[in-house]
Structure formats: C-alpha cells, structure tokens
Amino acid sequence: MENLQKIDLPIARSLQRELERQRHTLEMIPSENFVSLAVLEALGSVATNKYAEGYPGKRYYGGCEFIDEIETLAIERAKELFGANYINVQPLSGAPANMAAYFGLLEPGDVILGMDLSHGGHLTHGSPVTFMSKIFDFKRYRTTTDGLIDYTGIHDLAVKFKPKMILMGYSAYSREIDFQKIHEIAQEVEAYTMADIAHIAGLIAAGEMNNPCPLFDIVTTTTHKTLRGPRGGMIMCKDQDVAKRINKAVFPGLQGGPHENNIAAKAVAFKEALQPEFKEYIKQVKKNAKVLEQEIKKTDIRICFGTTDNHLLLLDVTPKGISGKQAEQALDKAGITVNKNMIPDDTRSPMDPSGIRIGTPAITTRGMKEDEMKQIAAWIEQALNNYDNDAELEKIRNDVKELTERFPIYPELKY
Ligand code: DSN
C-alpha cells in the first residue's frame, strides 16, 4: 500500500492500527466477520469509478457492459445460494434494504408487525427513534418467557390490527424461526411476509437454518455478517410483481448510482459461500456457539432465550452485579470485543443496558474451535468477575494476544 502511505500517512497509520487491533483481539460482536483478500481486492477495485444507475441491460449511463457482467454474476450466484427467484443486489446496506421493502409494498400509515427491540428486533423494524416509525404504523410483538417468538401473540395481533406486512428476522435473537407458521398467519389476514435475515444469512445459505425465500414475499439481508461478504445489502423476492416494485423502490425511489465495487465484492463472497468449505465453516460457527453456551451455563451469567440455535448468545450480566456497559468495557480491556445490548423487557437504558451480545462468526473464520471456545468462556467469566481490576484484565489481554497469534489474520497486509 505504498501509495496510501505516500499520499496520506495519518490514514495509513490509523488503518494499520485498526489491522493490529483486529489481529490481536477476539472479535465477538456477532454481526462482524473477516472477509477474504479476494473480497477486499474486489472492494478496492476500479469498479468504484463507474456510475451505473439502472439495472443490467437497462442503464442510464454508457460504458456499463462490464459492470453489467459483474452485477449479473452477483445476482445469479445469490439466486443459487438462497433459491430465490428475483434478487436486487444494489441496496447500500440493511437499513436501506428494509426501507425499500416498506416503500416498495406499502403506503404511509400501513400497519407492520415487527419484533420489539429489547426482545431481539432491529431498529429498522419500527423502533420509535427511526424515521420509518413516523411513516408506518409498527406494532411490536415479543418473545414468551420461555424465550420463543410468541407466535400466538403474533396471530392475535394480526387478527386485531390487520397488518399489511408481518416482519420476521432479528439482531439479537438466538433461536430458530418458524417461517411456515408466519406464512399461514399472513395468508389468513392477507398480509405481505417479510424476513430480514441479516444476521443468519450465512447459516441459511449453508442449509443450517430455515430458509424463508421459498415462502416469503420479500427477504432482505446484509452481506457482511455470517455471509462474510462486504458491507452491503440485498433484497430477494419470490414473485415477479413484487420484485418489480422493489426494483423501482431501490432505484430510482431511494438510491442513485449503485456501488459497483461493492457489488463485485458481493459476487466474490457469494462464490465463496457456494463452496463446500463455507458449509463446514458455518457448522463450526454453530458448534462454537454451543460450546460457549455450555461453558457460560456453568456460571451465574444468564442466557436469554434459554439457548442458541445460531451464531449468537444474548447474555444478562446483571447477576454479576454489573451492567452491560461495564461488561463491554471490561471485556474491551481484556481484548475481547462485544457489544452491550438490551435484554427482553430491559429496565435499564439502551446506552447502559443489562446485557451483552456475543457471537462466533469472526473467531471461527480465524480457525478457532471447541478448545478455544472453552478458554474464551473462562476469560469472559474471569473478566466480568474482575471488571474493576485493570491488572487482572491486562493479564487476560496478554493471554488473548498469545491465542490470536496462533490464529493469524491477514498476514499479507500492511498499510
Ligand atoms: N447493527 C447490526 C448489528 O450489529 O446487529 C444490525 O444491523
């Protein structure tokens, strides 16, 4: 990266420090991952120079013949990966993808059923702090005390409010989803079905979780979490008329020129996800999450929703006498990166909630397996027990560093 060094040393230095941080800490935020060098190369490619408003074969700019090849490959590979009929790979990320879904199919004021934020829903699923909540009328459903999605509650809300859309898919929920049940409820009340599979897209692509694509009208996702691609979004549709409305909503409704370097990187990631090695990777992601669960169950930390069926765990750390923020800070000092998170019906604030969210996608990409998970769970327990003891946290940080050196990432890179 000599050019970067020559032109902009401060940025090169910050990038190098970020690279070192990624190398020497345990990245356990469940929505993060490490892309391959091939994905990075496509992201940093000349495709970033090209405007290509429109869709393959129907652009508003000349010179799009090779960009069309790239976008078409991304679409075809994603179709194969998810068994979806129609795909739009242009959304810039998950929130714009969800916005396009709402605007594509609904009118302002229409009712949408979405999961409550503290029960694992996403901000864009109707949190009152979002613009979308001012435009559409979100009714929020919850999980039961057993930690399962309250399907009966959803049915009751659907009959009562006659929503135009029922929305599944979560950011902090660790259980399997019964898409068939929701499909049936939606048919009864004549609502569109939408799934936001951002967190679990990689697990679905690998056949390790239920796939909504054959059943649901519309499926949105990001491409950078368990799917291990570049930061971006995507929308999948079952029927052509819905797909046409979605395409119009994405462009020209919400976005201008698509980021074609990003779309090239998505295509590369989809190709990688179609390989048998990716299925093995996802199986290990799940196994690792289970081992963490088994180890954490031996402590006084409470596992929300009872168990994990996917790549993440939502943990209530208040039995330790600390908040999620304190836990996040202590773990940061110990070299373990997580995020503070609300737990169901949290009585604390989002900036200082009761829980933390941990996940295995990134540490599994490094090659870590069951033995490392046992060690990591022990470090988490030790760090939370010593949240105010900097010397103890520093000791763990040194041990973490040693472990990460046995599982190197990006050895070829230097900024
Ligand atoms: N912000 C993402 C996450 O961390 O789960 C969801 O979009």
Short mmCIF file of N, CA, C and O in Angstrom, two decimals, residues 9-84:
data_model
loop_
_atom_site.label_atom_id
_atom_site.label_comp_id
_atom_site.label_asym_id
_atom_site.label_seq_id
_atom_site.Cartn_x
_atom_site.Cartn_y
_atom_site.Cartn_z
N LEU A 9 -0.44 9.63 5.12
CA LEU A 9 0.15 8.86 6.21
C LEU A 9 -0.78 8.71 7.42
O LEU A 9 -0.87 7.61 7.99
N PRO A 10 -1.49 9.78 7.84
CA PRO A 10 -2.37 9.59 9.01
C PRO A 10 -3.41 8.49 8.79
O PRO A 10 -3.66 7.68 9.69
N ILE A 11 -4.00 8.45 7.59
CA ILE A 11 -4.99 7.41 7.33
C ILE A 11 -4.31 6.04 7.28
O ILE A 11 -4.81 5.05 7.84
N ALA A 12 -3.16 5.97 6.63
CA ALA A 12 -2.44 4.69 6.57
C ALA A 12 -2.12 4.20 7.98
O ALA A 12 -2.29 3.02 8.30
N ARG A 13 -1.71 5.12 8.83
CA ARG A 13 -1.36 4.72 10.21
C ARG A 13 -2.59 4.23 10.97
O ARG A 13 -2.51 3.24 11.71
N SER A 14 -3.70 4.96 10.82
CA SER A 14 -4.91 4.51 11.53
C SER A 14 -5.37 3.15 11.01
O SER A 14 -5.80 2.30 11.79
N LEU A 15 -5.27 2.95 9.70
CA LEU A 15 -5.65 1.64 9.14
C LEU A 15 -4.74 0.55 9.69
O LEU A 15 -5.20 -0.54 10.03
N GLN A 16 -3.46 0.84 9.79
CA GLN A 16 -2.53 -0.16 10.32
C GLN A 16 -2.87 -0.49 11.78
O GLN A 16 -2.86 -1.65 12.19
N ARG A 17 -3.22 0.55 12.54
CA ARG A 17 -3.57 0.30 13.95
C ARG A 17 -4.87 -0.50 14.04
O ARG A 17 -5.01 -1.37 14.89
N GLU A 18 -5.82 -0.22 13.13
CA GLU A 18 -7.06 -1.00 13.12
C GLU A 18 -6.77 -2.46 12.75
O GLU A 18 -7.32 -3.39 13.34
N LEU A 19 -5.87 -2.64 11.79
CA LEU A 19 -5.47 -4.01 11.41
C LEU A 19 -4.87 -4.74 12.61
O LEU A 19 -5.22 -5.89 12.89
N GLU A 20 -4.00 -4.06 13.34
CA GLU A 20 -3.38 -4.68 14.53
C GLU A 20 -4.45 -5.00 15.58
O GLU A 20 -4.39 -6.03 16.24
N ARG A 21 -5.42 -4.09 15.74
CA ARG A 21 -6.50 -4.35 16.71
C ARG A 21 -7.25 -5.62 16.31
O ARG A 21 -7.51 -6.49 17.14
N GLN A 22 -7.58 -5.71 15.00
CA GLN A 22 -8.32 -6.89 14.55
C GLN A 22 -7.48 -8.15 14.74
O GLN A 22 -7.99 -9.21 15.10
N ARG A 23 -6.17 -8.03 14.50
CA ARG A 23 -5.30 -9.20 14.63
C ARG A 23 -5.19 -9.70 16.07
O ARG A 23 -5.15 -10.89 16.32
N HIS A 24 -5.15 -8.77 17.01
CA HIS A 24 -4.74 -9.15 18.38
C HIS A 24 -5.85 -9.12 19.41
O HIS A 24 -5.60 -9.24 20.61
N THR A 25 -7.09 -8.94 18.96
CA THR A 25 -8.21 -9.06 19.90
C THR A 25 -9.16 -10.14 19.39
O THR A 25 -9.05 -10.58 18.24
N LEU A 26 -10.08 -10.54 20.26
CA LEU A 26 -11.09 -11.52 19.85
C LEU A 26 -12.34 -10.77 19.45
O LEU A 26 -12.98 -10.15 20.29
N GLU A 27 -12.68 -10.81 18.17
CA GLU A 27 -13.83 -10.08 17.65
C GLU A 27 -15.08 -10.93 17.85
O GLU A 27 -15.29 -11.91 17.15
N MET A 28 -15.86 -10.55 18.87
CA MET A 28 -17.03 -11.39 19.20
C MET A 28 -18.36 -10.64 19.07
O MET A 28 -19.37 -11.08 19.61
N ILE A 29 -18.35 -9.52 18.36
CA ILE A 29 -19.62 -8.88 18.02
C ILE A 29 -20.25 -9.76 16.93
O ILE A 29 -19.61 -10.00 15.90
N PRO A 30 -21.47 -10.29 17.15
CA PRO A 30 -21.97 -11.34 16.25
C PRO A 30 -22.24 -10.87 14.82
O PRO A 30 -22.41 -11.69 13.93
N SER A 31 -22.29 -9.55 14.62
CA SER A 31 -22.56 -9.05 13.26
C SER A 31 -21.28 -8.75 12.49
O SER A 31 -21.34 -8.19 11.41
N GLU A 32 -20.13 -9.10 13.06
CA GLU A 32 -18.87 -8.80 12.37
C GLU A 32 -18.17 -10.07 11.92
O GLU A 32 -18.43 -11.16 12.43
N ASN A 33 -17.30 -9.90 10.92
CA ASN A 33 -16.59 -11.04 10.36
C ASN A 33 -15.34 -10.55 9.64
O ASN A 33 -15.12 -9.34 9.57
N PHE A 34 -14.53 -11.45 9.14
CA PHE A 34 -13.34 -11.08 8.35
C PHE A 34 -13.53 -11.55 6.92
O PHE A 34 -13.63 -12.76 6.69
N VAL A 35 -13.54 -10.62 5.97
CA VAL A 35 -13.69 -11.03 4.57
C VAL A 35 -12.36 -11.55 4.05
O VAL A 35 -11.29 -11.27 4.61
N SER A 36 -12.44 -12.27 2.93
CA SER A 36 -11.21 -12.81 2.32
C SER A 36 -10.45 -11.69 1.60
O SER A 36 -11.00 -10.62 1.32
N LEU A 37 -9.21 -11.97 1.26
CA LEU A 37 -8.43 -10.99 0.49
C LEU A 37 -9.06 -10.79 -0.88
O LEU A 37 -9.02 -9.68 -1.43
N ALA A 38 -9.67 -11.84 -1.45
CA ALA A 38 -10.32 -11.70 -2.76
C ALA A 38 -11.47 -10.68 -2.68
O ALA A 38 -11.63 -9.84 -3.57
N VAL A 39 -12.23 -10.73 -1.58
CA VAL A 39 -13.32 -9.76 -1.39
C VAL A 39 -12.73 -8.36 -1.23
O VAL A 39 -13.22 -7.39 -1.83
N LEU A 40 -11.65 -8.24 -0.45
CA LEU A 40 -11.02 -6.93 -0.27
C LEU A 40 -10.52 -6.38 -1.59
O LEU A 40 -10.65 -5.18 -1.87
N GLU A 41 -9.96 -7.26 -2.43
CA GLU A 41 -9.44 -6.79 -3.73
C GLU A 41 -10.56 -6.27 -4.61
O GLU A 41 -10.43 -5.24 -5.28
N ALA A 42 -11.68 -6.97 -4.62
CA ALA A 42 -12.81 -6.51 -5.44
C ALA A 42 -13.36 -5.18 -4.91
O ALA A 42 -13.71 -4.29 -5.69
N LEU A 43 -13.36 -5.04 -3.59
CA LEU A 43 -13.85 -3.79 -2.97
C LEU A 43 -12.97 -2.61 -3.36
O LEU A 43 -13.46 -1.51 -3.61
N GLY A 44 -11.67 -2.86 -3.39
CA GLY A 44 -10.73 -1.77 -3.71
C GLY A 44 -10.42 -1.72 -5.20
O GLY A 44 -9.31 -1.39 -5.58
N SER A 45 -11.41 -2.02 -6.05
CA SER A 45 -11.15 -2.15 -7.49
C SER A 45 -11.65 -0.93 -8.27
O SER A 45 -12.33 -0.06 -7.73
N VAL A 46 -11.37 -0.91 -9.56
CA VAL A 46 -11.76 0.19 -10.44
C VAL A 46 -13.27 0.29 -10.63
O VAL A 46 -13.75 1.31 -11.14
N ALA A 47 -14.00 -0.73 -10.21
CA ALA A 47 -15.47 -0.65 -10.34
C ALA A 47 -16.02 0.52 -9.52
O ALA A 47 -17.12 1.01 -9.80
N THR A 48 -15.24 1.01 -8.55
CA THR A 48 -15.70 2.16 -7.77
C THR A 48 -15.81 3.42 -8.63
O THR A 48 -16.50 4.37 -8.27
N ASN A 49 -15.16 3.43 -9.79
CA ASN A 49 -15.15 4.64 -10.63
C ASN A 49 -16.41 4.78 -11.49
O ASN A 49 -16.60 5.83 -12.11
N LYS A 50 -17.24 3.76 -11.53
CA LYS A 50 -18.29 3.74 -12.56
C LYS A 50 -19.68 4.05 -12.03
O LYS A 50 -20.14 3.47 -11.06
N TYR A 51 -20.35 4.98 -12.72
CA TYR A 51 -21.78 5.19 -12.48
C TYR A 51 -22.59 4.20 -13.30
O TYR A 51 -22.28 3.97 -14.47
N ALA A 52 -23.61 3.61 -12.73
CA ALA A 52 -24.41 2.62 -13.46
C ALA A 52 -25.86 2.65 -12.98
O ALA A 52 -26.45 1.59 -12.71
N GLU A 53 -26.43 3.86 -12.91
CA GLU A 53 -27.85 3.92 -12.48
C GLU A 53 -28.69 3.06 -13.41
O GLU A 53 -28.50 3.07 -14.62
N GLY A 54 -29.64 2.34 -12.83
CA GLY A 54 -30.44 1.39 -13.59
C GLY A 54 -30.08 -0.03 -13.19
O GLY A 54 -29.52 -0.25 -12.11
N TYR A 55 -30.40 -0.96 -14.07
CA TYR A 55 -30.14 -2.38 -13.80
C TYR A 55 -29.45 -2.99 -15.02
O TYR A 55 -29.48 -2.39 -16.10
N PRO A 56 -28.84 -4.18 -14.88
CA PRO A 56 -28.11 -4.76 -16.01
C PRO A 56 -28.96 -4.76 -17.29
O PRO A 56 -30.11 -5.19 -17.28
N GLY A 57 -28.38 -4.25 -18.37
CA GLY A 57 -29.10 -4.18 -19.66
C GLY A 57 -29.98 -2.96 -19.80
O GLY A 57 -30.45 -2.66 -20.90
N LYS A 58 -30.23 -2.23 -18.71
CA LYS A 58 -31.12 -1.05 -18.77
C LYS A 58 -30.52 0.05 -17.90
O LYS A 58 -31.00 0.31 -16.80
N ARG A 59 -29.45 0.65 -18.37
CA ARG A 59 -28.74 1.66 -17.58
C ARG A 59 -28.99 3.05 -18.16
O ARG A 59 -29.31 3.20 -19.34
N TYR A 60 -28.75 4.03 -17.30
CA TYR A 60 -28.86 5.43 -17.74
C TYR A 60 -27.50 6.01 -18.10
O TYR A 60 -27.38 7.21 -18.30
N TYR A 61 -26.48 5.18 -18.15
CA TYR A 61 -25.12 5.63 -18.46
C TYR A 61 -24.51 4.68 -19.50
O TYR A 61 -24.83 3.49 -19.51
N GLY A 62 -23.60 5.24 -20.33
CA GLY A 62 -22.85 4.40 -21.26
C GLY A 62 -21.72 3.69 -20.53
O GLY A 62 -21.41 3.98 -19.38
N GLY A 63 -21.09 2.76 -21.25
CA GLY A 63 -19.88 2.10 -20.73
C GLY A 63 -20.13 1.10 -19.62
O GLY A 63 -19.25 0.83 -18.81
N CYS A 64 -21.37 0.56 -19.59
CA CYS A 64 -21.70 -0.32 -18.45
C CYS A 64 -21.57 -1.82 -18.76
O CYS A 64 -22.02 -2.65 -17.97
N GLU A 65 -20.96 -2.15 -19.93
CA GLU A 65 -21.02 -3.57 -20.33
C GLU A 65 -20.34 -4.51 -19.33
O GLU A 65 -20.81 -5.62 -19.09
N PHE A 66 -19.23 -4.06 -18.74
CA PHE A 66 -18.52 -4.97 -17.81
C PHE A 66 -19.14 -4.92 -16.41
O PHE A 66 -19.16 -5.92 -15.69
N ILE A 67 -19.65 -3.75 -16.09
CA ILE A 67 -20.38 -3.63 -14.82
C ILE A 67 -21.62 -4.53 -14.86
O ILE A 67 -21.98 -5.17 -13.87
N ASP A 68 -22.26 -4.59 -16.04
CA ASP A 68 -23.42 -5.49 -16.19
C ASP A 68 -23.01 -6.94 -15.93
O ASP A 68 -23.75 -7.70 -15.28
N GLU A 69 -21.84 -7.32 -16.44
CA GLU A 69 -21.37 -8.71 -16.21
C GLU A 69 -21.24 -8.96 -14.70
O GLU A 69 -21.67 -9.99 -14.18
N ILE A 70 -20.65 -7.98 -14.02
CA ILE A 70 -20.41 -8.13 -12.58
C ILE A 70 -21.72 -8.24 -11.81
O ILE A 70 -21.92 -9.15 -11.00
N GLU A 71 -22.63 -7.31 -12.10
CA GLU A 71 -23.90 -7.31 -11.33
C GLU A 71 -24.73 -8.56 -11.63
O GLU A 71 -25.37 -9.13 -10.74
N THR A 72 -24.69 -9.00 -12.91
CA THR A 72 -25.45 -10.20 -13.27
C THR A 72 -24.89 -11.43 -12.56
O THR A 72 -25.64 -12.28 -12.06
N LEU A 73 -23.56 -11.51 -12.48
CA LEU A 73 -22.96 -12.65 -11.76
C LEU A 73 -23.36 -12.63 -10.28
O LEU A 73 -23.69 -13.67 -9.70
N ALA A 74 -23.36 -11.43 -9.69
CA ALA A 74 -23.76 -11.33 -8.27
C ALA A 74 -25.19 -11.84 -8.12
O ALA A 74 -25.49 -12.63 -7.20
N ILE A 75 -26.07 -11.43 -9.01
CA ILE A 75 -27.49 -11.83 -8.91
C ILE A 75 -27.63 -13.34 -9.08
O ILE A 75 -28.31 -14.02 -8.29
N GLU A 76 -26.98 -13.88 -10.11
CA GLU A 76 -27.14 -15.32 -10.40
C GLU A 76 -26.60 -16.17 -9.25
O GLU A 76 -27.19 -17.18 -8.86
N ARG A 77 -25.46 -15.75 -8.69
CA ARG A 77 -24.88 -16.52 -7.59
C ARG A 77 -25.76 -16.45 -6.34
O ARG A 77 -25.94 -17.44 -5.64
N ALA A 78 -26.32 -15.26 -6.08
CA ALA A 78 -27.19 -15.13 -4.90
C ALA A 78 -28.45 -15.98 -5.08
O ALA A 78 -28.94 -16.58 -4.11
N LYS A 79 -28.97 -16.05 -6.31
CA LYS A 79 -30.16 -16.88 -6.55
C LYS A 79 -29.86 -18.34 -6.21
O LYS A 79 -30.66 -19.02 -5.58
N GLU A 80 -28.68 -18.80 -6.66
CA GLU A 80 -28.29 -20.19 -6.40
C GLU A 80 -28.12 -20.42 -4.89
O GLU A 80 -28.55 -21.45 -4.35
N LEU A 81 -27.53 -19.46 -4.23
CA LEU A 81 -27.23 -19.58 -2.80
C LEU A 81 -28.50 -19.70 -1.96
O LEU A 81 -28.57 -20.48 -1.01
N PHE A 82 -29.51 -18.91 -2.30
CA PHE A 82 -30.71 -18.83 -1.44
C PHE A 82 -31.95 -19.47 -2.08
O PHE A 82 -33.01 -19.51 -1.45
N GLY A 83 -31.84 -19.93 -3.33
CA GLY A 83 -33.02 -20.47 -4.00
C GLY A 83 -34.09 -19.40 -4.17
O GLY A 83 -35.28 -19.67 -4.09
N ALA A 84 -33.65 -18.15 -4.40
CA ALA A 84 -34.61 -17.05 -4.57
C ALA A 84 -34.85 -16.82 -6.06
O ALA A 84 -33.98 -17.10 -6.89
#
